[in-house]
Short mmCIF file of C-alpha atoms in Angstrom, two decimals:
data_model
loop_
_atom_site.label_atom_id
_atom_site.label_comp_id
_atom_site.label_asym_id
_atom_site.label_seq_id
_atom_site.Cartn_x
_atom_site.Cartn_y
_atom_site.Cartn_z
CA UNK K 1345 19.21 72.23 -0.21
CA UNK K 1346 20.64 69.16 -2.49
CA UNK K 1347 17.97 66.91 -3.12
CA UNK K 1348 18.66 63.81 -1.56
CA UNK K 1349 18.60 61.02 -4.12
CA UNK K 1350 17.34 57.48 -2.46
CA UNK K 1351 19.48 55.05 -4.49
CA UNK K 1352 17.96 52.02 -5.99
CA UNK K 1353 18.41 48.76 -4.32
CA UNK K 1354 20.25 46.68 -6.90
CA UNK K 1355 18.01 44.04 -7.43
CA UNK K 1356 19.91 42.08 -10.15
CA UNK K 1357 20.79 39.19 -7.83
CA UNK K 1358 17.55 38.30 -5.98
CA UNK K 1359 16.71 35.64 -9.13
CA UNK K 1360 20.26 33.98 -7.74
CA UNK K 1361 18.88 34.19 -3.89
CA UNK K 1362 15.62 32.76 -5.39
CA UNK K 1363 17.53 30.18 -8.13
CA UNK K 1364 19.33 29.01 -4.72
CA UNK K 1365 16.10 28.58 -2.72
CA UNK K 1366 14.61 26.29 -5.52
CA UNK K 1367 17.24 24.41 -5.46
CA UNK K 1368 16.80 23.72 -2.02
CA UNK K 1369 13.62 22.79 -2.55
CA UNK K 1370 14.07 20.86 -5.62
CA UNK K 1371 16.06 18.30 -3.59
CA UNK K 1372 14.62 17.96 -0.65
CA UNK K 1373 11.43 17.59 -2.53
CA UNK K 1374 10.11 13.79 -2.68
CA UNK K 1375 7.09 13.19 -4.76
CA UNK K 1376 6.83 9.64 -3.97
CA UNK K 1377 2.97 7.98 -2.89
CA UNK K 1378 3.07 5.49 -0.53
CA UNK K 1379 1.08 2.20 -2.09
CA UNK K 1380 1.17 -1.39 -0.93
CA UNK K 1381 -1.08 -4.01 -0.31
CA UNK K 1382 -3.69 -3.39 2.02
CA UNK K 1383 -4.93 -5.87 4.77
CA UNK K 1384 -7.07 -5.91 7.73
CA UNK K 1385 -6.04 -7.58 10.89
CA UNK K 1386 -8.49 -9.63 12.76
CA UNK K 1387 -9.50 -8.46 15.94
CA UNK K 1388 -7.82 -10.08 19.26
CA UNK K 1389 -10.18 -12.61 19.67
CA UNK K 1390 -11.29 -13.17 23.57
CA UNK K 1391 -9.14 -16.00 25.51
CA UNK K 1392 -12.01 -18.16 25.45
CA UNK K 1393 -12.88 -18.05 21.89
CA UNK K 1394 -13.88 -21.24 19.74
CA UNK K 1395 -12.96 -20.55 16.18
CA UNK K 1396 -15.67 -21.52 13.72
CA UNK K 1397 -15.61 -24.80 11.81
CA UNK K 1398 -14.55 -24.33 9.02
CA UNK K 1399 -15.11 -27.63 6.09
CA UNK K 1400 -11.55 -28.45 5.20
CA UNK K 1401 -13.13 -28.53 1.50
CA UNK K 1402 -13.81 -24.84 1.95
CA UNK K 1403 -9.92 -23.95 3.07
CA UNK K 1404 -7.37 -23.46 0.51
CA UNK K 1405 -3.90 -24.00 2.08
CA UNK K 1406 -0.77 -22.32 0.97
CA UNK K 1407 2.45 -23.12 2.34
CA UNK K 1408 5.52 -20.82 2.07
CA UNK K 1409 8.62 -23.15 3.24
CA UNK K 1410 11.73 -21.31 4.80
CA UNK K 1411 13.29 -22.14 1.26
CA UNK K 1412 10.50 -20.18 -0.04
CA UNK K 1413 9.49 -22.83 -2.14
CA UNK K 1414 5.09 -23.43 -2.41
CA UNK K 1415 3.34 -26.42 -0.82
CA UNK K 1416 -0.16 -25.70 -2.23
CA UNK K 1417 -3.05 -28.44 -1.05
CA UNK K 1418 -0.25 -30.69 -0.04
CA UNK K 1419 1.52 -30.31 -3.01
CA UNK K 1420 4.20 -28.51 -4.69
CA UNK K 1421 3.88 -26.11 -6.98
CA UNK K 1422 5.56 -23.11 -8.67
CA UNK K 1423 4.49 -19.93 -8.27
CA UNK K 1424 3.22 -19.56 -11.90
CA UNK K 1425 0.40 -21.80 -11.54
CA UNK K 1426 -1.07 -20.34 -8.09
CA UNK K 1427 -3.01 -17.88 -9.23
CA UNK K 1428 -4.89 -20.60 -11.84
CA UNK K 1429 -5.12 -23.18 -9.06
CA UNK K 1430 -6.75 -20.53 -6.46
CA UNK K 1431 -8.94 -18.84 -9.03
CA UNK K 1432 -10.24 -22.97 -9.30
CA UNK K 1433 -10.96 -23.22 -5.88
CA UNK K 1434 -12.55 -20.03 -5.09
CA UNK K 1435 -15.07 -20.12 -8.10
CA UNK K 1436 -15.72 -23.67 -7.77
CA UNK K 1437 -18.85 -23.31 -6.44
CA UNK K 1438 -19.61 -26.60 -5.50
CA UNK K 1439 -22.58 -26.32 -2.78
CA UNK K 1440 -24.55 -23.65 -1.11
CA UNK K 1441 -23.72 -20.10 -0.16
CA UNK K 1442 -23.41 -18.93 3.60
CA UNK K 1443 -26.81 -19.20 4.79
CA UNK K 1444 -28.20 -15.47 5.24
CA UNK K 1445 -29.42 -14.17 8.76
CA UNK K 1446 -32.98 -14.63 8.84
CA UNK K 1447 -32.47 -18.40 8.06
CA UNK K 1448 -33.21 -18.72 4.62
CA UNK K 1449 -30.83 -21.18 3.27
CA UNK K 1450 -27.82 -19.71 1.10
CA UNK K 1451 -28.16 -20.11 -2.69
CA UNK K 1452 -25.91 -22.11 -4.76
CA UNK K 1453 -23.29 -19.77 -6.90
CA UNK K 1454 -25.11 -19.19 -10.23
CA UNK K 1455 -22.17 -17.17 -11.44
CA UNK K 1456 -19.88 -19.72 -10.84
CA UNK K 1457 -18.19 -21.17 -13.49
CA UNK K 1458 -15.52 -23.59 -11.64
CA UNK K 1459 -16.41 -27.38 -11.85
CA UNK K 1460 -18.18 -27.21 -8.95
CA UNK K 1461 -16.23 -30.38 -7.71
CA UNK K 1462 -18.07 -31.85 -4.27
CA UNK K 1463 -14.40 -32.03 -2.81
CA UNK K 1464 -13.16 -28.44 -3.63
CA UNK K 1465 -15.00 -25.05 -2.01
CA UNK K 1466 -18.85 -24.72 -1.82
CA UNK K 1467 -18.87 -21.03 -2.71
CA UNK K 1468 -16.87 -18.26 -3.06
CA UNK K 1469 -18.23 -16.86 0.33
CA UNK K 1470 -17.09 -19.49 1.83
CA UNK K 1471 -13.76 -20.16 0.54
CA UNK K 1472 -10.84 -19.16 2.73
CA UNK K 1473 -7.44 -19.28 1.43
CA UNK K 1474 -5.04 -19.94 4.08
CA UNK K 1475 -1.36 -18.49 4.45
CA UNK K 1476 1.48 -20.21 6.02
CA UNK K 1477 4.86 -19.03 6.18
CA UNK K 1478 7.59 -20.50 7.85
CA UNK K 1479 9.11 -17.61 10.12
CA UNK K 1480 12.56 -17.43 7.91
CA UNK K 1481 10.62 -16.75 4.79
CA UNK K 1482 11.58 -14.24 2.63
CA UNK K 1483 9.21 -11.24 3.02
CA UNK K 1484 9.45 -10.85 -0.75
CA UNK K 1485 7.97 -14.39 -1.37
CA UNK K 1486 5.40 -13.94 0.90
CA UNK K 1487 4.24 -11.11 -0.52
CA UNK K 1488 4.35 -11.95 -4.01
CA UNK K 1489 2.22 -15.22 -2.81
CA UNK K 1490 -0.31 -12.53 -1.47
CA UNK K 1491 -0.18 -10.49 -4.50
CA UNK K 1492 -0.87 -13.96 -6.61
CA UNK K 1493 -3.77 -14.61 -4.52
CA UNK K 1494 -5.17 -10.95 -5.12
CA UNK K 1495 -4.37 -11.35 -8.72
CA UNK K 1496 -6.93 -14.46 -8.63
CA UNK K 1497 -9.84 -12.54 -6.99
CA UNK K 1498 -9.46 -9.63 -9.58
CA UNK K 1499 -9.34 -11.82 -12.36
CA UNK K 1500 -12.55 -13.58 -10.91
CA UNK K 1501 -14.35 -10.24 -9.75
CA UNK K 1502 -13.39 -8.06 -13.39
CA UNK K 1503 -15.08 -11.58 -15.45
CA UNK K 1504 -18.08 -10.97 -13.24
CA UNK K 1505 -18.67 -7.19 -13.15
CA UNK K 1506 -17.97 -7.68 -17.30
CA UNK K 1507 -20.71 -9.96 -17.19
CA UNK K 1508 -22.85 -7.68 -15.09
CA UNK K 1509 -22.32 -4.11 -15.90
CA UNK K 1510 -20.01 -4.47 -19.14
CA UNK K 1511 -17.19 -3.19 -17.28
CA UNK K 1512 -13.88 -4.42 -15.95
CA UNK K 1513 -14.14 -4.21 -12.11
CA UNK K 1514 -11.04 -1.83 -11.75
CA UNK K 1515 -12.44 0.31 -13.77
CA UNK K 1516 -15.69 -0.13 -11.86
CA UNK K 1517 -14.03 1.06 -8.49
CA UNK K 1518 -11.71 3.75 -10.52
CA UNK K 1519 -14.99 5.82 -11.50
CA UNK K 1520 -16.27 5.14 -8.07
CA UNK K 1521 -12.91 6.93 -6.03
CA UNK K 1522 -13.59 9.72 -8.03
CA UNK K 1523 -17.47 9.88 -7.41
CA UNK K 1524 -17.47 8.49 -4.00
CA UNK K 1525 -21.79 10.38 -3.60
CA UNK K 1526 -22.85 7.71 -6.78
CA UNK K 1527 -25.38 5.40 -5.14
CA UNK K 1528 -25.69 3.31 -8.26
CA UNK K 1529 -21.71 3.28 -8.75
CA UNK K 1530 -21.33 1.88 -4.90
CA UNK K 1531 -24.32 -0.63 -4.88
CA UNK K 1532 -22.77 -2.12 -8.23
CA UNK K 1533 -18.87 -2.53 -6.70
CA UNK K 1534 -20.42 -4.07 -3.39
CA UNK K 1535 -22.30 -6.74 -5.05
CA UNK K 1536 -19.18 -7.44 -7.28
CA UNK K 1537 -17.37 -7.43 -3.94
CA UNK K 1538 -19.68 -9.32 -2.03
CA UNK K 1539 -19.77 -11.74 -4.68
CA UNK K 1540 -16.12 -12.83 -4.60
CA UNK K 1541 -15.03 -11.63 -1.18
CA UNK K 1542 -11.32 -11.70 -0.44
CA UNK K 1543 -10.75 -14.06 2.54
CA UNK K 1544 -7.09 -14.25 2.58
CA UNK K 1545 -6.12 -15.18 6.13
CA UNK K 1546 -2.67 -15.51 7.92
CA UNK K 1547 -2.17 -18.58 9.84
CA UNK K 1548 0.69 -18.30 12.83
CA UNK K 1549 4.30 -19.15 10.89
CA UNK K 1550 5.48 -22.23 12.16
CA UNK K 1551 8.59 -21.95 14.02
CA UNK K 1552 10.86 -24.96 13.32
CA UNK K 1553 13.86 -23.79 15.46
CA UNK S 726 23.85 64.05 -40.73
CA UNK S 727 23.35 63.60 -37.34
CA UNK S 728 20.10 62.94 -37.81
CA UNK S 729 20.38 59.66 -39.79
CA UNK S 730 22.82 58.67 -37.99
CA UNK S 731 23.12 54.96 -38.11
CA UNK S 732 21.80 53.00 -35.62
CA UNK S 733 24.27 50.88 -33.44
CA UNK S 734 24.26 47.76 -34.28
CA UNK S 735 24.41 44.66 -31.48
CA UNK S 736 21.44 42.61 -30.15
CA UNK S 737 19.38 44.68 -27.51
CA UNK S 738 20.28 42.45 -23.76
CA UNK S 739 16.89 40.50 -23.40
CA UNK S 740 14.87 41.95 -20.73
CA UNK S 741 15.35 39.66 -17.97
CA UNK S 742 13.60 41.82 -15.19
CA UNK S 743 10.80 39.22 -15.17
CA UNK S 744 13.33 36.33 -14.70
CA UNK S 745 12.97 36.58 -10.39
CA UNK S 746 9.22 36.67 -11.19
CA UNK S 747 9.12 33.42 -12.78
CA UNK S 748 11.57 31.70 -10.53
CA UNK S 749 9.76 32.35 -7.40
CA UNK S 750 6.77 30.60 -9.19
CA UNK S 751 8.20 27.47 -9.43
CA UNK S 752 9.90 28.01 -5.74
CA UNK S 753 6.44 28.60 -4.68
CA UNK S 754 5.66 25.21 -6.22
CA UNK S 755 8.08 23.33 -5.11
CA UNK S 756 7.58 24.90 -1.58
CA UNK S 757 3.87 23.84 -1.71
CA UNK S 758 4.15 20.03 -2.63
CA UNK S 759 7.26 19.71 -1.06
CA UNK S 760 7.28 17.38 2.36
CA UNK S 761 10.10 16.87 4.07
CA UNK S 762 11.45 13.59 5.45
CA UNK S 763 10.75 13.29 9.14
CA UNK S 764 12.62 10.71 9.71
CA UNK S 765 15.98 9.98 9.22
CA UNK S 766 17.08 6.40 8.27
CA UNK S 767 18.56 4.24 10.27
CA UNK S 768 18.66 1.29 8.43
CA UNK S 769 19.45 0.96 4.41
CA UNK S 770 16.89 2.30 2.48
CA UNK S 771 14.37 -0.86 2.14
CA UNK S 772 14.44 -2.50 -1.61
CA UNK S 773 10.40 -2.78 -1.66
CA UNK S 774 9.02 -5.98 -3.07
CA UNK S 775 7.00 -4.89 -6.01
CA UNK S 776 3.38 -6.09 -6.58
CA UNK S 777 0.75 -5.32 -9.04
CA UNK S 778 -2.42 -5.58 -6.70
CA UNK S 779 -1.82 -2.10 -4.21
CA UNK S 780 -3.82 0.19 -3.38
CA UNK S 781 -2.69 3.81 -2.70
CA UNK S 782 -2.34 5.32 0.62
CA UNK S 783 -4.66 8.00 1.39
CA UNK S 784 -4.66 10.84 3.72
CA UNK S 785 -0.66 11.10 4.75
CA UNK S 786 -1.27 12.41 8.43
CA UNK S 787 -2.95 9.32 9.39
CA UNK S 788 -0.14 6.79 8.13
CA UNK S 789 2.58 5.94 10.58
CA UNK S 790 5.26 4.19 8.89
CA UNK S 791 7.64 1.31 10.75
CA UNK S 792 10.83 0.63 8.42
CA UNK S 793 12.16 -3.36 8.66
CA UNK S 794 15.98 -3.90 6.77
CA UNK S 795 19.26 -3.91 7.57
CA UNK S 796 20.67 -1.24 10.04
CA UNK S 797 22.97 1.27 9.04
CA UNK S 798 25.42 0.68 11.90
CA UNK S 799 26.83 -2.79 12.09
CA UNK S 800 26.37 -3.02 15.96
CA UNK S 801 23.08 -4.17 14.99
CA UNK S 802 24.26 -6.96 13.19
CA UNK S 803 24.06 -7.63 9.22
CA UNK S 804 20.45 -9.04 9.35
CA UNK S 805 17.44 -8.00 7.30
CA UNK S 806 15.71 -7.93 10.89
CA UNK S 807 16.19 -4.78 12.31
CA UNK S 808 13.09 -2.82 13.08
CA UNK S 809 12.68 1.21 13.07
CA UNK S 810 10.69 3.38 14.72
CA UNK S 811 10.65 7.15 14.19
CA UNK S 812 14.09 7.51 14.26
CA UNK S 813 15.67 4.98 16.31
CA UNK S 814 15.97 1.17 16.04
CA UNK S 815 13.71 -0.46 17.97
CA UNK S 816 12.21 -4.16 18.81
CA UNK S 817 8.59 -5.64 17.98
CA UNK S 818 8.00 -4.76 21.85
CA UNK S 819 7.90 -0.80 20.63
CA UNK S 820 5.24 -1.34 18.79
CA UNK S 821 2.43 -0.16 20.91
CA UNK S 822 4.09 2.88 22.19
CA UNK S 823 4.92 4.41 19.06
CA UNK S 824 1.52 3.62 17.57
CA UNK S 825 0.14 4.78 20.78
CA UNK S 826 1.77 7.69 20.64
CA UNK S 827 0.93 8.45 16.91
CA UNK S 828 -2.81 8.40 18.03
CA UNK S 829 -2.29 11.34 20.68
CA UNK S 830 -1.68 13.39 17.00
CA UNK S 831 -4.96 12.53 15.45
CA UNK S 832 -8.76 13.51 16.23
CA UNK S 833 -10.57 10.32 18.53
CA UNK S 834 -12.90 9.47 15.26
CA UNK S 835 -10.13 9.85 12.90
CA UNK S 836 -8.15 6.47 15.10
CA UNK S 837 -9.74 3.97 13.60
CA UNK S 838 -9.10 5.18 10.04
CA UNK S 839 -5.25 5.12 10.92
CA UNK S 840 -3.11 2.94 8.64
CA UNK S 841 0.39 1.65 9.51
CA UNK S 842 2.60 1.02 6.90
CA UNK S 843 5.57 -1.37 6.63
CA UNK S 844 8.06 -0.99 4.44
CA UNK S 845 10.03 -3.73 4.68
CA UNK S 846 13.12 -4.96 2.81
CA UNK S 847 12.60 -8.12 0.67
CA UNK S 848 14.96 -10.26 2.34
CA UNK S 849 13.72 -9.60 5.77
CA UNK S 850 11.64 -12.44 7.59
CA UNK S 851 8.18 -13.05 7.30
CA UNK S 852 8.75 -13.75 11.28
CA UNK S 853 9.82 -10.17 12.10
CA UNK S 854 6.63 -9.31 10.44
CA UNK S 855 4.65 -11.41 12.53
CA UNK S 856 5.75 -10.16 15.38
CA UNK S 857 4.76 -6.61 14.29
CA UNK S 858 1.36 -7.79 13.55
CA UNK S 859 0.54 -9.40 16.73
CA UNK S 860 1.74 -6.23 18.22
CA UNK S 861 -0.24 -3.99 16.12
CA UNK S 862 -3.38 -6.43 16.96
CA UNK S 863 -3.64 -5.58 20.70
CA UNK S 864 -3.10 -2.18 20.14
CA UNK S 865 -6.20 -2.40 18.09
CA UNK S 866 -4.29 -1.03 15.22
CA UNK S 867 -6.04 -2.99 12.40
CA UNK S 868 -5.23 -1.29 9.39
CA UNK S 869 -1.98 -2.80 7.34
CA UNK S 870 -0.16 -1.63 4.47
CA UNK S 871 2.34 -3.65 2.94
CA UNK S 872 4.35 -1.28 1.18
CA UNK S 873 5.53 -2.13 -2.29
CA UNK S 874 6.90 -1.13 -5.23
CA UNK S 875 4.34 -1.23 -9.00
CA UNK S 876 5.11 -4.26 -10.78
CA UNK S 877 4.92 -3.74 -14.48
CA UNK S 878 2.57 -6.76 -15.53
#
């Protein structure tokens, strides 16, 4: 009997089926990482809440106009010279820190280095910077005006963690994502971060119809 | 002689047997890391306002995403005001139900780790936004991400 040859499965085009498969996947692919700026929302607060006092020293106002132009403390300004003007308020450090929970009074800011002006915030724990857009502004204004703000806190919170630990404090919380179990590494980017908390908070636009 | 007899010149073909080898490599790459879009766009694709302050967005299954810009199809007007939801235009009074509904995919102690992301076109209102967030606070949802572009400094 006539041996009966199998014949070999030309294989010479499965690199084109594969070539064609990449392809695929090379352009449905998308690569992209989702970043923005990150915020908490408050929590709803109860119908019959009483919002704290809050010394109008210790809030730093920021208008956005529907012309997206600044009012900043009642008066105009460009959008250059927030970030200065906020980084003045917050480390200002004119009075005494939040008082802590057992009753001891708070401290005065020692690491302040504002002019610690009686009229402008009494420490950076206290100092809220407040946010109010008109409801026509231009998303993109308002969040550059957010990113400006951040920019100030940063700028305050890398001088005092290069004070502290020698190190700038992105680079601080850089070494920490990638060492998350570092005691030391987490104690040292909560104090800088206690230090200058961010207090950024959204007032309701106004809604000149 | 037969023997010597010269050897035929050419180039020898390049072995290219390997050649499927190394392309299914990179197809297995590019299967890997590949994710595909879920959703299709209704509205132009947002232009992102760019910052320099952001923060990267961790852990992708617990991001739901709500697209503000202009809508594709001009029934919905030419305004920078139109909101998205998965894959349908929507109003601010969606809100809850889709985020809702994005929780039922998650584990009960992964919920309050969930982010929402806006990505929302520059030109849009800083009103349509508000209305978002007052939505996403009594739905508990806490967690913002304003989604922008890098800024180079």
């Amino acid at each position: 009997m006539a041996k009966r040859d199998l014949p070999e499965i030309n294989a010479g085009s499965m690199a084109d089926i594969a070539f064609l498969l990449l392809i695929f996947f090379l352009v449905t692919t998308t690569m992209d990482v989702d970043s923005g700026i990150s915020k908490k929302l408050s929590e709803k607060p109860p119908p019959d809440y009483d919002p704290p006092k809050i010394k109008e020293k210790n809030i730093f106002e920021v208008n956005i106009n529907r012309n997206n132009e600044l009012l900043v403390e009642g008066e105009r300004m460009e959008l250059r010279n927030l970030k200065e003007a906020a980084i003045k308020f917050i480390d200002n450090g004119g009075g005494l820190g939040n008082s802590s929970e057992d009753g001891t009074p708070g401290k005065p800011c020692d690491y302040c280095k504002g002019e610690k002006s009686p009229t402008s915030s009494d420490h950076p724990s206290k100092a809220v910077i407040s946010v109010q857009s008109d409801r026509l502004t231009e998303y993109g204004t308002y969040v550059v005006v957010q990113d400006e703000l951040l920019k100030a806190y940063t700028e305050l919170r890398n001088r005092l963690s290069k004070e502290r630990y020698g190190m700038l404090y992105t680079e601080l919380e850089e070494q920490y994502k990638d060492n998350r179990k570092n005691e030391e590494l987490k104690k040292k980017v909560e104090d800088i971060r206690n230090a200058y908390p961010q207090i950024i908070s959204d007032a309701e636009p106004t809604s000149a119809n | 002689m037969s023997k010597f007899k010269k050897k035929k010149k050419g180039v020898p073909a390049v072995n290219t047997s390997a050649l499927p080898d190394i392309v299914f490599m990179l197809l297995f790459f590019f299967m890997v890391t590949t994710t595909m879009r879920e959703t299709e766009l209704k509205i132009d694709s947002p232009r992102l306002p760019s910052a320099t302050e952001i923060k990267k967005l961790e852990h992708k299954s617990l991001v739901s995403t709500i697209y503000v810009g202009k809508a594709k199809d001009t029934k919905y007007g030419t305004g920078y005001n139109r909101i998205q939801l998965n894959d349908k235009i929507a109003t601010a009074d969606d809100v809850p139900a889709f985020i809702l509904r994005a929780r039922e995919d998650v584990a009960e102690k992964e919920i309050p780790y969930m982010t929402t992301s806006i990505k929302a076109d520059r030109e849009s209102n800083v009103g349509t936004l508000t209305d978002i967030r007052l939505k996403l606070r009594d739905v508990n949802a806490l967690k913002l991400s304003l989604s922008t572009t890098k800024a180079n400094e």
